[in-house]
Amino acid sequence: MWRCETFPLYARLVRYGFRKHATYVWAALAGAFTNSVFGILRAYILIALWQARPGLAGYDLTDAVTYCFVTQALIAPMQLFGGGLGLPERIRSGDIALDLVRPAPLQLWTLAEDTGRAAYLLLVRGLPPMAVGAAVFGITLPATAGQWAAFLAGLVLAIVVSFGWRYLVALSVCWLVDDRGVAVLSLVLSTFFSGMMLPLRIFPGALGDLAAALPWAAMVQVPTDLYLGTAPVLPSLAFQAFWAAVLLGLGALATRAIRHKVVIQGG
């Protein structure tokens, strides 16, 4: 009975996260404009690269341009530049103590809100760059319903993986107090190893194998390959599900740990 009652709670939290970020519609639209402009610049760079090296990384020129705009669309939902969670501020202020006594686990509560945030930003900041890419360059769309389903499943798992990583970064404030150093490290890792800058298939040798095996690849590279239909569906989804389970498991352990150690800056 308790479990049945919690489902509407999480649904309301998803809706709350969506509406909370919908308040800042002009900021989201400005971000969509910025993503679109940088998408055009990136597209021209990739066009030059693929004209010099046709078939690089197994993509043709259209795939490369499509890759550019799909990854631009994923920046905000995946929160690749960090943040998106209010936990660091609540830890420093001591409000985290109230969060820990809520009638739902802190991790699931925060995940539900973050899912609403990701859904809103996918619509407002994700779709415009895709539309610009389609209008200016012409990009491909998934060819079949199965390919669409695989992409959507990969997108959901990518959001969970992204949350799992950012949740761990946020909880580090309990031990480090100042999270700026960890946030910068997270920014570098997320942008370089996710496939945001360049497809991970371009990375040479052992570096490419390592990058493809890390959790950040599950945030951008894998869902984009599922969109393009250039990756095997079941192994790709299994890879994402593995990292989602690992990061959520680590997050659950960290949540348990902060119940015994809550650091409040200044007192």
Coordinates of C-alpha atoms in Angstrom, one line a residue:
M1 CA 0.0 0.0 0.0
W2 CA 2.9 2.4 0.8
R3 CA 4.5 1.7 -2.5
C4 CA 1.3 2.4 -4.4
E5 CA 0.9 5.7 -2.6
T6 CA 4.5 6.8 -3.4
F7 CA 4.0 6.6 -7.2
P8 CA 1.7 9.7 -7.3
L9 CA 4.2 11.4 -5.1
Y10 CA 7.0 10.9 -7.6
A11 CA 4.7 11.8 -10.5
R12 CA 4.0 15.1 -8.7
L13 CA 7.7 15.7 -8.1
V14 CA 8.4 15.2 -11.8
R15 CA 5.6 17.7 -12.6
Y16 CA 7.1 20.1 -10.0
G17 CA 10.5 19.9 -11.6
F18 CA 9.1 20.5 -15.0
R19 CA 7.0 23.5 -13.8
K20 CA 9.8 24.9 -11.7
H21 CA 12.1 25.2 -14.7
A22 CA 9.3 26.4 -16.9
T23 CA 9.3 29.6 -14.9
Y24 CA 12.5 30.6 -16.5
V25 CA 11.3 30.2 -20.1
W26 CA 13.3 33.2 -21.5
A27 CA 16.5 31.9 -20.0
A28 CA 15.8 28.5 -21.6
L29 CA 15.0 30.1 -25.0
A30 CA 18.3 32.1 -24.7
G31 CA 20.1 28.9 -24.0
A32 CA 18.4 27.2 -27.0
F33 CA 19.6 30.1 -29.2
T34 CA 23.2 29.8 -27.9
N35 CA 23.1 26.0 -28.5
S36 CA 21.8 26.5 -32.0
V37 CA 24.5 29.1 -32.9
F38 CA 27.3 26.9 -31.5
G39 CA 25.7 23.9 -33.3
I40 CA 26.1 25.7 -36.6
L41 CA 29.8 26.5 -35.8
R42 CA 30.5 22.9 -34.8
A43 CA 28.7 21.6 -37.9
Y44 CA 31.0 23.6 -40.2
I45 CA 34.0 22.2 -38.4
L46 CA 32.8 18.7 -38.7
I47 CA 31.9 19.2 -42.3
A48 CA 35.5 20.3 -43.0
L49 CA 36.8 17.3 -41.1
W50 CA 34.6 14.7 -42.8
Q51 CA 35.3 16.2 -46.2
A52 CA 39.0 15.7 -45.5
R53 CA 38.4 12.2 -44.0
P54 CA 35.2 10.7 -45.5
G55 CA 33.7 7.9 -43.5
L56 CA 35.6 8.8 -40.3
A57 CA 34.5 6.9 -37.2
G58 CA 32.0 5.0 -39.4
Y59 CA 29.8 8.1 -40.0
D60 CA 29.1 9.7 -43.4
L61 CA 28.9 13.5 -43.7
T62 CA 25.1 13.6 -42.9
D63 CA 25.6 11.4 -39.9
A64 CA 28.4 13.7 -38.7
V65 CA 26.2 16.8 -39.0
T66 CA 23.3 15.0 -37.3
Y67 CA 25.6 13.9 -34.5
C68 CA 26.5 17.6 -34.0
F69 CA 23.0 18.7 -33.5
V70 CA 21.8 15.7 -31.5
T71 CA 24.7 16.3 -29.0
Q72 CA 23.8 20.0 -28.9
A73 CA 20.3 19.1 -28.0
L74 CA 21.5 16.8 -25.2
I75 CA 23.6 19.5 -23.4
A76 CA 20.8 20.9 -21.2
P77 CA 18.9 17.7 -20.4
M78 CA 22.1 15.9 -19.4
Q79 CA 23.4 19.1 -17.6
L80 CA 26.8 18.4 -19.1
F81 CA 28.3 21.5 -17.7
G82 CA 27.3 20.5 -14.2
G83 CA 24.8 21.6 -11.6
G84 CA 21.1 21.2 -12.0
L85 CA 20.7 20.0 -8.4
G86 CA 20.2 22.3 -5.4
L87 CA 21.8 19.9 -2.9
P88 CA 25.1 21.7 -2.4
E89 CA 23.4 24.8 -1.2
R90 CA 21.1 22.9 1.0
I91 CA 24.0 21.0 2.5
R92 CA 25.9 24.2 3.3
S93 CA 22.8 25.9 4.8
G94 CA 21.8 22.8 6.8
D95 CA 18.5 22.4 5.1
I96 CA 19.6 18.9 4.0
A97 CA 18.5 17.8 7.5
L98 CA 14.9 18.5 6.5
D99 CA 15.4 16.6 3.2
L100 CA 16.6 13.5 5.0
V101 CA 13.4 13.2 7.1
R102 CA 11.0 13.6 4.1
P103 CA 8.5 10.7 3.5
A104 CA 10.6 9.5 0.5
P105 CA 14.3 8.7 0.0
L106 CA 16.4 11.8 -0.8
Q107 CA 17.9 10.2 -3.9
L108 CA 14.6 9.2 -5.5
W109 CA 13.0 12.5 -4.5
T110 CA 15.8 14.4 -6.2
L111 CA 15.8 12.1 -9.2
A112 CA 12.1 12.7 -9.8
E113 CA 12.6 16.5 -9.7
D114 CA 15.6 16.2 -12.0
T115 CA 13.6 14.1 -14.5
G116 CA 11.0 16.9 -14.7
R117 CA 13.9 19.4 -15.3
A118 CA 15.4 17.2 -18.0
A119 CA 12.0 16.8 -19.8
Y120 CA 11.4 20.6 -19.8
L121 CA 14.9 21.4 -21.1
L122 CA 14.7 18.7 -23.7
L123 CA 11.6 20.3 -25.2
V124 CA 12.7 24.0 -24.9
R125 CA 16.5 23.8 -25.3
G126 CA 16.8 20.5 -27.1
L127 CA 14.3 20.7 -30.0
P128 CA 15.3 24.1 -31.3
P129 CA 18.9 23.2 -32.2
M130 CA 17.5 20.1 -33.9
A131 CA 15.1 22.2 -35.9
V132 CA 17.9 24.6 -36.9
G133 CA 20.1 21.8 -38.0
A134 CA 17.3 20.3 -40.1
A135 CA 16.6 23.7 -41.7
V136 CA 20.2 24.8 -42.4
F137 CA 21.9 21.5 -43.1
G138 CA 19.4 18.7 -43.3
I139 CA 19.7 16.0 -40.7
T140 CA 18.6 12.4 -40.6
L141 CA 15.8 11.0 -38.4
P142 CA 15.5 7.5 -37.0
A143 CA 14.2 5.4 -39.9
T144 CA 11.9 3.0 -38.0
A145 CA 9.7 2.9 -35.0
G146 CA 12.1 0.5 -33.4
Q147 CA 14.9 2.9 -33.8
W148 CA 12.8 5.7 -32.2
A149 CA 12.0 3.4 -29.3
A150 CA 15.7 2.5 -28.8
F151 CA 16.7 6.1 -28.8
L152 CA 14.0 7.1 -26.3
A153 CA 15.0 4.2 -24.0
G154 CA 18.6 5.3 -24.3
L155 CA 17.6 8.9 -23.6
V156 CA 15.8 8.0 -20.4
L157 CA 18.8 5.9 -19.2
A158 CA 21.2 8.7 -20.2
I159 CA 19.2 11.1 -18.0
V160 CA 19.4 8.6 -15.1
V161 CA 23.2 8.1 -15.6
S162 CA 23.7 11.9 -15.7
F163 CA 21.7 12.3 -12.5
G164 CA 23.6 9.5 -10.8
W165 CA 27.0 11.2 -11.5
R166 CA 25.8 14.8 -10.6
Y167 CA 24.2 13.4 -7.4
L168 CA 27.6 12.0 -6.3
V169 CA 29.3 15.3 -7.1
A170 CA 26.6 17.2 -5.1
L171 CA 27.0 15.0 -2.0
S172 CA 30.7 15.5 -2.0
V173 CA 30.0 18.9 -0.4
C174 CA 29.4 17.0 2.9
W175 CA 33.1 16.1 3.0
L176 CA 34.7 18.9 1.0
V177 CA 32.5 21.9 2.0
D178 CA 33.5 23.7 -1.2
D179 CA 32.5 21.8 -4.3
R180 CA 34.0 24.1 -6.9
G181 CA 37.1 22.0 -7.6
V182 CA 34.9 18.8 -8.0
A183 CA 32.5 20.7 -10.2
V184 CA 35.4 21.8 -12.5
L185 CA 36.7 18.3 -12.7
S186 CA 33.2 17.0 -13.4
L187 CA 32.9 19.6 -16.2
V188 CA 36.1 18.5 -17.9
L189 CA 35.3 14.8 -17.6
S190 CA 31.7 15.2 -18.8
T191 CA 32.5 17.3 -21.9
F192 CA 35.6 15.3 -22.9
F193 CA 34.5 11.7 -22.3
S194 CA 30.8 12.0 -23.1
G195 CA 31.3 12.5 -26.8
M196 CA 30.1 16.1 -26.6
M197 CA 33.2 17.6 -28.2
L198 CA 33.9 14.8 -30.8
P199 CA 32.6 11.3 -31.3
L200 CA 34.5 8.9 -29.0
R201 CA 35.1 6.6 -32.0
I202 CA 37.7 9.1 -33.2
F203 CA 39.8 8.6 -30.0
P204 CA 42.8 6.4 -30.8
G205 CA 43.6 3.0 -29.4
A206 CA 43.4 2.5 -25.7
L207 CA 42.1 6.0 -25.1
G208 CA 39.1 5.3 -27.3
D209 CA 38.5 2.0 -25.6
L210 CA 38.7 3.6 -22.2
A211 CA 36.4 6.5 -23.1
A212 CA 33.8 4.2 -24.5
A213 CA 33.7 2.2 -21.3
L214 CA 33.3 5.1 -18.9
P215 CA 29.9 6.3 -17.6
W216 CA 30.0 9.6 -19.4
A217 CA 29.8 7.8 -22.8
A218 CA 26.3 6.6 -21.7
M219 CA 25.2 10.3 -21.4
V220 CA 25.8 11.4 -25.0
Q221 CA 27.7 9.0 -27.3
V222 CA 25.4 6.0 -26.7
P223 CA 22.0 7.8 -27.1
T224 CA 23.3 9.6 -30.2
D225 CA 24.5 6.4 -31.8
L226 CA 21.1 4.9 -31.0
Y227 CA 19.5 7.9 -32.7
L228 CA 21.7 7.3 -35.8
G229 CA 21.2 3.6 -35.7
T230 CA 25.0 3.0 -35.7
A231 CA 25.1 1.0 -32.4
P232 CA 23.7 -2.4 -31.4
V233 CA 20.6 -1.7 -29.4
L234 CA 20.6 -4.3 -26.6
P235 CA 24.3 -4.1 -25.7
S236 CA 24.1 -0.2 -25.7
L237 CA 21.1 -0.2 -23.4
A238 CA 22.7 -2.8 -21.2
F239 CA 25.8 -0.6 -20.9
Q240 CA 23.7 2.4 -19.9
A241 CA 21.6 0.3 -17.4
F242 CA 24.8 -1.0 -15.9
W243 CA 26.2 2.5 -15.2
A244 CA 22.8 3.7 -14.0
A245 CA 22.7 0.9 -11.5
V246 CA 26.3 1.5 -10.4
L247 CA 25.9 5.2 -9.9
L248 CA 22.6 5.0 -8.2
G249 CA 24.0 2.3 -5.9
L250 CA 26.9 4.5 -5.0
G251 CA 24.5 7.4 -4.5
A252 CA 22.4 5.3 -2.1
L253 CA 25.6 4.4 -0.1
A254 CA 26.6 8.1 0.0
T255 CA 23.1 9.1 1.1
R256 CA 23.3 6.6 4.0
A257 CA 26.8 8.0 4.9
I258 CA 25.6 11.6 5.1
R259 CA 22.9 10.7 7.6
H260 CA 25.9 10.2 10.0
K261 CA 28.0 13.1 8.7
V262 CA 26.4 16.4 7.7
V263 CA 28.8 19.2 7.3
I264 CA 27.2 22.7 7.7
Q265 CA 29.5 25.5 6.5
G266 CA 30.0 28.0 9.3
G267 CA 28.7 26.0 12.2

